[in-house]
Amino acid sequence: MEGFNDYLEKAENGDIEAGLVLAKYYLFENEDDIEEDTLKRIKGYISRAVDEERLDAIRMVADMYFDGRGVERDKDKAAFWYSKAAEKGDANSLEQYKICKEDDVDYKRDFKMYAIAAQNGDPLGYFRIGDMYSEGQFVDKDLNEAFNSYVLAYDLASKDKESEIYPEICMKLAECFMEGKGVESNILTAKNLIEEANFRLRVLVNGGNDDKLEQYRFSEKVLGDIEEKIKTPCFNTL
């Protein structure tokens, strides 16, 4: 780890940021076993950050319990800490909480937390709000509101096109344009969005993200179907 000694010195002097960098390295990046004394020190860095209510530290504790890194794996404790992070506006933590608590369905809570995440600039927050308007969960079903939420999610996610959520948002918007959900149908706009999603998914899969393989294959199929539709003699681009 480059600059290890500098990070260690800063962390020992109370620098929370340096402590979290070391914690992330030891717990989630380094594959070697952690010595007991080092683990104790790392936990101290994290605890200090949690006391300062740092969202990234709270999320780190949740991930530790979820994956069993530095602690015994405990889904209930992971859920507790994911809920704490979700309350601070981390939409992904709410997703993880719901994985831990499979039977815990509370659309009112979900909408509130996704709204906080959206206000904090999290595209996943807007994306899930769009889903809730699309399905009529807690709020009345409204395809226009759903589409508008997807657009807001896209605007935020497009600032980091390497994120895993970006191609998923592109696919959802493409679906809206293909089927006229909340917006006038436009097959060419849908094609452009699916092409972008397909490219980004291919990058993720080639980078070793096997979790995106099914989505990539689906985007390939949808793109092929659209191209065949455009080739038909009766297709009108106007």
PDB file of C-alpha atoms in Angstrom:
ATOM      1  CA  MET A   1       0.000   0.000   0.000  1.00  0.00           C
ATOM      2  CA  GLU A   2       1.598   3.255  -1.164  1.00  0.00           C
ATOM      3  CA  GLY A   3       2.146   5.797   1.598  1.00  0.00           C
ATOM      4  CA  PHE A   4       1.327   3.244   4.310  1.00  0.00           C
ATOM      5  CA  ASN A   5       3.581   4.795   6.960  1.00  0.00           C
ATOM      6  CA  ASP A   6       2.150   8.250   6.338  1.00  0.00           C
ATOM      7  CA  TYR A   7      -1.407   6.946   6.736  1.00  0.00           C
ATOM      8  CA  LEU A   8      -0.423   5.063   9.883  1.00  0.00           C
ATOM      9  CA  GLU A   9       1.171   8.118  11.467  1.00  0.00           C
ATOM     10  CA  LYS A  10      -1.843  10.282  10.652  1.00  0.00           C
ATOM     11  CA  ALA A  11      -4.277   7.668  11.926  1.00  0.00           C
ATOM     12  CA  GLU A  12      -2.378   7.299  15.193  1.00  0.00           C
ATOM     13  CA  ASN A  13      -2.577  11.077  15.593  1.00  0.00           C
ATOM     14  CA  GLY A  14      -6.360  10.988  15.276  1.00  0.00           C
ATOM     15  CA  ASP A  15      -6.848  11.570  11.536  1.00  0.00           C
ATOM     16  CA  ILE A  16     -10.183   9.869  10.844  1.00  0.00           C
ATOM     17  CA  GLU A  17      -9.770   9.837   7.061  1.00  0.00           C
ATOM     18  CA  ALA A  18      -6.385   8.103   7.280  1.00  0.00           C
ATOM     19  CA  GLY A  19      -7.792   5.577   9.751  1.00  0.00           C
ATOM     20  CA  LEU A  20     -10.618   4.661   7.385  1.00  0.00           C
ATOM     21  CA  VAL A  21      -8.193   4.271   4.478  1.00  0.00           C
ATOM     22  CA  LEU A  22      -6.197   1.781   6.532  1.00  0.00           C
ATOM     23  CA  ALA A  23      -9.360   0.005   7.682  1.00  0.00           C
ATOM     24  CA  LYS A  24     -10.569  -0.383   4.106  1.00  0.00           C
ATOM     25  CA  TYR A  25      -7.185  -1.718   3.051  1.00  0.00           C
ATOM     26  CA  TYR A  26      -6.838  -4.286   5.832  1.00  0.00           C
ATOM     27  CA  LEU A  27     -10.442  -5.468   5.893  1.00  0.00           C
ATOM     28  CA  PHE A  28     -11.502  -5.347   2.234  1.00  0.00           C
ATOM     29  CA  GLU A  29      -8.407  -5.183   0.020  1.00  0.00           C
ATOM     30  CA  ASN A  30      -5.632  -7.087   1.770  1.00  0.00           C
ATOM     31  CA  GLU A  31      -5.955 -10.873   1.453  1.00  0.00           C
ATOM     32  CA  ASP A  32      -3.453 -11.714   4.195  1.00  0.00           C
ATOM     33  CA  ASP A  33      -4.551 -12.608   7.711  1.00  0.00           C
ATOM     34  CA  ILE A  34      -4.708  -9.644  10.073  1.00  0.00           C
ATOM     35  CA  GLU A  35      -2.732  -9.858  13.292  1.00  0.00           C
ATOM     36  CA  GLU A  36      -4.794  -9.427  16.442  1.00  0.00           C
ATOM     37  CA  ASP A  37      -3.043  -6.228  17.527  1.00  0.00           C
ATOM     38  CA  THR A  38      -3.483  -4.700  14.075  1.00  0.00           C
ATOM     39  CA  LEU A  39      -7.158  -5.674  13.959  1.00  0.00           C
ATOM     40  CA  LYS A  40      -7.715  -4.083  17.361  1.00  0.00           C
ATOM     41  CA  ARG A  41      -6.072  -0.881  16.161  1.00  0.00           C
ATOM     42  CA  ILE A  42      -8.141  -0.870  12.951  1.00  0.00           C
ATOM     43  CA  LYS A  43     -11.363  -1.334  14.906  1.00  0.00           C
ATOM     44  CA  GLY A  44     -10.347   1.647  17.006  1.00  0.00           C
ATOM     45  CA  TYR A  45     -10.004   3.793  13.892  1.00  0.00           C
ATOM     46  CA  ILE A  46     -13.448   2.732  12.723  1.00  0.00           C
ATOM     47  CA  SER A  47     -15.014   3.285  16.136  1.00  0.00           C
ATOM     48  CA  ARG A  48     -13.603   6.801  16.241  1.00  0.00           C
ATOM     49  CA  ALA A  49     -15.168   7.543  12.852  1.00  0.00           C
ATOM     50  CA  VAL A  50     -18.508   6.029  13.883  1.00  0.00           C
ATOM     51  CA  ASP A  51     -18.511   8.258  16.971  1.00  0.00           C
ATOM     52  CA  GLU A  52     -18.233  11.190  14.546  1.00  0.00           C
ATOM     53  CA  GLU A  53     -21.226   9.742  12.664  1.00  0.00           C
ATOM     54  CA  ARG A  54     -19.269   9.262   9.466  1.00  0.00           C
ATOM     55  CA  LEU A  55     -21.540   7.550   6.946  1.00  0.00           C
ATOM     56  CA  ASP A  56     -18.687   5.653   5.308  1.00  0.00           C
ATOM     57  CA  ALA A  57     -17.626   4.256   8.691  1.00  0.00           C
ATOM     58  CA  ILE A  58     -21.159   3.170   9.563  1.00  0.00           C
ATOM     59  CA  ARG A  59     -21.452   1.466   6.194  1.00  0.00           C
ATOM     60  CA  MET A  60     -18.077  -0.193   6.760  1.00  0.00           C
ATOM     61  CA  VAL A  61     -19.261  -1.712  10.047  1.00  0.00           C
ATOM     62  CA  ALA A  62     -22.365  -3.042   8.287  1.00  0.00           C
ATOM     63  CA  ASP A  63     -20.243  -4.603   5.543  1.00  0.00           C
ATOM     64  CA  MET A  64     -17.943  -6.145   8.156  1.00  0.00           C
ATOM     65  CA  TYR A  65     -20.831  -7.970   9.796  1.00  0.00           C
ATOM     66  CA  PHE A  66     -22.415  -8.878   6.459  1.00  0.00           C
ATOM     67  CA  ASP A  67     -19.206 -10.383   5.029  1.00  0.00           C
ATOM     68  CA  GLY A  68     -17.630 -11.539   8.296  1.00  0.00           C
ATOM     69  CA  ARG A  69     -14.538  -9.371   7.921  1.00  0.00           C
ATOM     70  CA  GLY A  70     -12.742  -8.817  11.221  1.00  0.00           C
ATOM     71  CA  VAL A  71     -15.869  -9.960  13.094  1.00  0.00           C
ATOM     72  CA  GLU A  72     -18.139 -12.983  13.164  1.00  0.00           C
ATOM     73  CA  ARG A  73     -20.675 -12.834  10.360  1.00  0.00           C
ATOM     74  CA  ASP A  74     -23.992 -11.650  11.797  1.00  0.00           C
ATOM     75  CA  LYS A  75     -26.876 -10.753   9.489  1.00  0.00           C
ATOM     76  CA  ASP A  76     -28.912  -9.105  12.256  1.00  0.00           C
ATOM     77  CA  LYS A  77     -26.054  -6.824  13.289  1.00  0.00           C
ATOM     78  CA  ALA A  78     -25.371  -6.064   9.637  1.00  0.00           C
ATOM     79  CA  ALA A  79     -29.034  -5.105   9.205  1.00  0.00           C
ATOM     80  CA  PHE A  80     -28.840  -2.798  12.230  1.00  0.00           C
ATOM     81  CA  TRP A  81     -25.863  -0.903  10.833  1.00  0.00           C
ATOM     82  CA  TYR A  82     -27.236  -0.843   7.294  1.00  0.00           C
ATOM     83  CA  SER A  83     -30.396   0.770   8.688  1.00  0.00           C
ATOM     84  CA  LYS A  84     -28.241   3.414  10.383  1.00  0.00           C
ATOM     85  CA  ALA A  85     -26.502   4.168   7.095  1.00  0.00           C
ATOM     86  CA  ALA A  86     -29.826   4.211   5.224  1.00  0.00           C
ATOM     87  CA  GLU A  87     -31.206   6.776   7.654  1.00  0.00           C
ATOM     88  CA  LYS A  88     -28.314   9.012   6.650  1.00  0.00           C
ATOM     89  CA  GLY A  89     -29.283   8.808   3.006  1.00  0.00           C
ATOM     90  CA  ASP A  90     -27.349   5.843   1.625  1.00  0.00           C
ATOM     91  CA  ALA A  91     -29.776   4.107  -0.727  1.00  0.00           C
ATOM     92  CA  ASN A  92     -27.495   1.131  -1.284  1.00  0.00           C
ATOM     93  CA  SER A  93     -27.488   0.451   2.466  1.00  0.00           C
ATOM     94  CA  LEU A  94     -31.277   0.261   2.376  1.00  0.00           C
ATOM     95  CA  GLU A  95     -30.951  -2.308  -0.409  1.00  0.00           C
ATOM     96  CA  GLN A  96     -28.553  -4.300   1.757  1.00  0.00           C
ATOM     97  CA  TYR A  97     -30.839  -3.979   4.772  1.00  0.00           C
ATOM     98  CA  LYS A  98     -33.681  -5.505   2.794  1.00  0.00           C
ATOM     99  CA  ILE A  99     -31.419  -8.385   1.764  1.00  0.00           C
ATOM    100  CA  CYS A 100     -30.697  -9.046   5.442  1.00  0.00           C
ATOM    101  CA  LYS A 101     -34.360  -8.686   6.434  1.00  0.00           C
ATOM    102  CA  GLU A 102     -36.124 -10.516   3.629  1.00  0.00           C
ATOM    103  CA  ASP A 103     -39.612 -10.299   5.156  1.00  0.00           C
ATOM    104  CA  ASP A 104     -39.397  -6.658   6.267  1.00  0.00           C
ATOM    105  CA  VAL A 105     -41.649  -4.803   3.805  1.00  0.00           C
ATOM    106  CA  ASP A 106     -42.265  -1.145   4.632  1.00  0.00           C
ATOM    107  CA  TYR A 107     -42.905   1.001   1.576  1.00  0.00           C
ATOM    108  CA  LYS A 108     -43.421   4.154   3.618  1.00  0.00           C
ATOM    109  CA  ARG A 109     -39.998   3.772   5.227  1.00  0.00           C
ATOM    110  CA  ASP A 110     -38.418   2.914   1.892  1.00  0.00           C
ATOM    111  CA  PHE A 111     -39.860   5.944   0.126  1.00  0.00           C
ATOM    112  CA  LYS A 112     -38.700   8.255   2.909  1.00  0.00           C
ATOM    113  CA  MET A 113     -35.151   6.883   2.911  1.00  0.00           C
ATOM    114  CA  TYR A 114     -34.874   6.853  -0.869  1.00  0.00           C
ATOM    115  CA  ALA A 115     -36.067  10.479  -0.872  1.00  0.00           C
ATOM    116  CA  ILE A 116     -33.317  11.428   1.582  1.00  0.00           C
ATOM    117  CA  ALA A 117     -30.768   9.655  -0.608  1.00  0.00           C
ATOM    118  CA  ALA A 118     -32.097  11.443  -3.708  1.00  0.00           C
ATOM    119  CA  GLN A 119     -31.839  14.823  -1.983  1.00  0.00           C
ATOM    120  CA  ASN A 120     -28.233  13.950  -1.148  1.00  0.00           C
ATOM    121  CA  GLY A 121     -27.501  13.384  -4.827  1.00  0.00           C
ATOM    122  CA  ASP A 122     -27.684   9.583  -4.867  1.00  0.00           C
ATOM    123  CA  PRO A 123     -29.003   8.364  -8.269  1.00  0.00           C
ATOM    124  CA  LEU A 124     -30.163   5.095  -6.721  1.00  0.00           C
ATOM    125  CA  GLY A 125     -32.555   7.094  -4.541  1.00  0.00           C
ATOM    126  CA  TYR A 126     -34.297   8.642  -7.561  1.00  0.00           C
ATOM    127  CA  PHE A 127     -34.182   5.313  -9.394  1.00  0.00           C
ATOM    128  CA  ARG A 128     -36.019   3.452  -6.647  1.00  0.00           C
ATOM    129  CA  ILE A 129     -38.518   6.287  -6.227  1.00  0.00           C
ATOM    130  CA  GLY A 130     -39.225   5.876  -9.931  1.00  0.00           C
ATOM    131  CA  ASP A 131     -39.844   2.177  -9.383  1.00  0.00           C
ATOM    132  CA  MET A 132     -42.244   2.938  -6.534  1.00  0.00           C
ATOM    133  CA  TYR A 133     -44.241   5.371  -8.690  1.00  0.00           C
ATOM    134  CA  SER A 134     -44.221   2.819 -11.498  1.00  0.00           C
ATOM    135  CA  GLU A 135     -45.588   0.076  -9.235  1.00  0.00           C
ATOM    136  CA  GLY A 136     -47.797   2.229  -6.993  1.00  0.00           C
ATOM    137  CA  GLN A 137     -45.924   1.330  -3.815  1.00  0.00           C
ATOM    138  CA  PHE A 138     -46.846   3.733  -0.956  1.00  0.00           C
ATOM    139  CA  VAL A 139     -47.588   6.403  -3.579  1.00  0.00           C
ATOM    140  CA  ASP A 140     -50.285   6.362  -6.253  1.00  0.00           C
ATOM    141  CA  LYS A 141     -49.158   4.771  -9.489  1.00  0.00           C
ATOM    142  CA  ASP A 142     -47.974   7.572 -11.767  1.00  0.00           C
ATOM    143  CA  LEU A 143     -45.928   6.748 -14.865  1.00  0.00           C
ATOM    144  CA  ASN A 144     -45.129  10.410 -15.507  1.00  0.00           C
ATOM    145  CA  GLU A 145     -43.611  10.796 -12.035  1.00  0.00           C
ATOM    146  CA  ALA A 146     -41.803   7.505 -12.525  1.00  0.00           C
ATOM    147  CA  PHE A 147     -40.275   8.686 -15.796  1.00  0.00           C
ATOM    148  CA  ASN A 148     -39.264  12.036 -14.289  1.00  0.00           C
ATOM    149  CA  SER A 149     -37.553  10.239 -11.401  1.00  0.00           C
ATOM    150  CA  TYR A 150     -35.680   7.981 -13.826  1.00  0.00           C
ATOM    151  CA  VAL A 151     -34.483  11.041 -15.743  1.00  0.00           C
ATOM    152  CA  LEU A 152     -33.187  12.622 -12.529  1.00  0.00           C
ATOM    153  CA  ALA A 153     -31.431   9.351 -11.690  1.00  0.00           C
ATOM    154  CA  TYR A 154     -29.906   9.289 -15.173  1.00  0.00           C
ATOM    155  CA  ASP A 155     -28.679  12.882 -14.913  1.00  0.00           C
ATOM    156  CA  LEU A 156     -26.845  12.041 -11.677  1.00  0.00           C
ATOM    157  CA  ALA A 157     -25.568   8.616 -12.721  1.00  0.00           C
ATOM    158  CA  SER A 158     -24.218   9.901 -16.045  1.00  0.00           C
ATOM    159  CA  LYS A 159     -21.629  11.894 -14.080  1.00  0.00           C
ATOM    160  CA  ASP A 160     -20.028   8.547 -13.217  1.00  0.00           C
ATOM    161  CA  LYS A 161     -20.693   6.245 -16.138  1.00  0.00           C
ATOM    162  CA  GLU A 162     -18.442   3.565 -14.658  1.00  0.00           C
ATOM    163  CA  SER A 163     -20.857   3.025 -11.758  1.00  0.00           C
ATOM    164  CA  GLU A 164     -22.814  -0.228 -11.683  1.00  0.00           C
ATOM    165  CA  ILE A 165     -26.175   1.550 -11.449  1.00  0.00           C
ATOM    166  CA  TYR A 166     -25.708   3.643 -14.622  1.00  0.00           C
ATOM    167  CA  PRO A 167     -26.456   0.907 -17.221  1.00  0.00           C
ATOM    168  CA  GLU A 168     -29.456  -0.260 -15.199  1.00  0.00           C
ATOM    169  CA  ILE A 169     -30.896   3.249 -15.283  1.00  0.00           C
ATOM    170  CA  CYS A 170     -30.249   3.441 -19.034  1.00  0.00           C
ATOM    171  CA  MET A 171     -32.174   0.210 -19.527  1.00  0.00           C
ATOM    172  CA  LYS A 172     -35.107   1.454 -17.456  1.00  0.00           C
ATOM    173  CA  LEU A 173     -35.327   4.702 -19.432  1.00  0.00           C
ATOM    174  CA  ALA A 174     -35.103   2.702 -22.657  1.00  0.00           C
ATOM    175  CA  GLU A 175     -38.071   0.653 -21.507  1.00  0.00           C
ATOM    176  CA  CYS A 176     -40.031   3.855 -20.914  1.00  0.00           C
ATOM    177  CA  PHE A 177     -39.293   5.094 -24.436  1.00  0.00           C
ATOM    178  CA  MET A 178     -40.019   1.724 -26.036  1.00  0.00           C
ATOM    179  CA  GLU A 179     -43.370   1.280 -24.319  1.00  0.00           C
ATOM    180  CA  GLY A 180     -44.426   4.921 -23.959  1.00  0.00           C
ATOM    181  CA  LYS A 181     -44.427   4.808 -20.167  1.00  0.00           C
ATOM    182  CA  GLY A 182     -44.666   8.392 -18.958  1.00  0.00           C
ATOM    183  CA  VAL A 183     -43.201   9.698 -22.212  1.00  0.00           C
ATOM    184  CA  GLU A 184     -43.993   9.582 -25.896  1.00  0.00           C
ATOM    185  CA  SER A 185     -42.707   6.393 -27.476  1.00  0.00           C
ATOM    186  CA  ASN A 186     -39.409   6.827 -29.334  1.00  0.00           C
ATOM    187  CA  ILE A 187     -37.692   3.641 -30.497  1.00  0.00           C
ATOM    188  CA  LEU A 188     -34.516   5.398 -31.650  1.00  0.00           C
ATOM    189  CA  THR A 189     -33.972   7.054 -28.291  1.00  0.00           C
ATOM    190  CA  ALA A 190     -34.545   3.671 -26.670  1.00  0.00           C
ATOM    191  CA  LYS A 191     -31.955   2.133 -29.006  1.00  0.00           C
ATOM    192  CA  ASN A 192     -29.363   4.750 -28.069  1.00  0.00           C
ATOM    193  CA  LEU A 193     -29.935   4.147 -24.357  1.00  0.00           C
ATOM    194  CA  ILE A 194     -29.691   0.363 -24.727  1.00  0.00           C
ATOM    195  CA  GLU A 195     -26.503   0.690 -26.769  1.00  0.00           C
ATOM    196  CA  GLU A 196     -24.995   2.764 -23.963  1.00  0.00           C
ATOM    197  CA  ALA A 197     -26.146   0.257 -21.339  1.00  0.00           C
ATOM    198  CA  ASN A 198     -24.830  -2.645 -23.401  1.00  0.00           C
ATOM    199  CA  PHE A 199     -21.404  -1.015 -23.724  1.00  0.00           C
ATOM    200  CA  ARG A 200     -21.139  -0.222 -20.010  1.00  0.00           C
ATOM    201  CA  LEU A 201     -22.289  -3.700 -19.017  1.00  0.00           C
ATOM    202  CA  ARG A 202     -19.742  -5.260 -21.361  1.00  0.00           C
ATOM    203  CA  VAL A 203     -17.005  -3.216 -19.665  1.00  0.00           C
ATOM    204  CA  LEU A 204     -18.162  -4.401 -16.231  1.00  0.00           C
ATOM    205  CA  VAL A 205     -18.378  -8.056 -17.310  1.00  0.00           C
ATOM    206  CA  ASN A 206     -14.981  -7.953 -19.009  1.00  0.00           C
ATOM    207  CA  GLY A 207     -13.635  -6.449 -15.809  1.00  0.00           C
ATOM    208  CA  GLY A 208     -14.704  -9.556 -13.908  1.00  0.00           C
ATOM    209  CA  ASN A 209     -18.123  -8.491 -12.625  1.00  0.00           C
ATOM    210  CA  ASP A 210     -20.033 -11.725 -13.210  1.00  0.00           C
ATOM    211  CA  ASP A 211     -23.080 -10.327 -11.392  1.00  0.00           C
ATOM    212  CA  LYS A 212     -23.749  -8.186 -14.465  1.00  0.00           C
ATOM    213  CA  LEU A 213     -23.545 -11.037 -16.976  1.00  0.00           C
ATOM    214  CA  GLU A 214     -27.283 -11.715 -17.032  1.00  0.00           C
ATOM    215  CA  GLN A 215     -28.083  -8.014 -17.511  1.00  0.00           C
ATOM    216  CA  TYR A 216     -25.501  -7.852 -20.315  1.00  0.00           C
ATOM    217  CA  ARG A 217     -27.069 -10.791 -22.132  1.00  0.00           C
ATOM    218  CA  PHE A 218     -30.513  -9.254 -21.719  1.00  0.00           C
ATOM    219  CA  SER A 219     -29.293  -5.941 -23.167  1.00  0.00           C
ATOM    220  CA  GLU A 220     -27.859  -7.852 -26.144  1.00  0.00           C
ATOM    221  CA  LYS A 221     -31.220  -9.495 -26.771  1.00  0.00           C
ATOM    222  CA  VAL A 222     -33.215  -6.267 -26.448  1.00  0.00           C
ATOM    223  CA  LEU A 223     -30.799  -4.437 -28.723  1.00  0.00           C
ATOM    224  CA  GLY A 224     -31.092  -7.180 -31.319  1.00  0.00           C
ATOM    225  CA  ASP A 225     -34.892  -7.073 -31.166  1.00  0.00           C
ATOM    226  CA  ILE A 226     -34.912  -3.303 -31.678  1.00  0.00           C
ATOM    227  CA  GLU A 227     -32.524  -3.497 -34.629  1.00  0.00           C
ATOM    228  CA  GLU A 228     -34.743  -6.100 -36.270  1.00  0.00           C
ATOM    229  CA  LYS A 229     -37.801  -3.914 -35.696  1.00  0.00           C
ATOM    230  CA  ILE A 230     -36.090  -0.912 -37.271  1.00  0.00           C
ATOM    231  CA  LYS A 231     -35.260  -2.995 -40.373  1.00  0.00           C
ATOM    232  CA  THR A 232     -38.908  -3.824 -41.027  1.00  0.00           C
ATOM    233  CA  PRO A 233     -40.413  -2.046 -44.077  1.00  0.00           C
ATOM    234  CA  CYS A 234     -43.274  -0.580 -42.049  1.00  0.00           C
ATOM    235  CA  PHE A 235     -40.979   1.087 -39.495  1.00  0.00           C
ATOM    236  CA  ASN A 236     -41.331   4.869 -39.480  1.00  0.00           C
ATOM    237  CA  THR A 237     -38.711   6.992 -37.712  1.00  0.00           C
ATOM    238  CA  LEU A 238     -40.999  10.032 -37.614  1.00  0.00           C
TER     239      LEU A 238
END
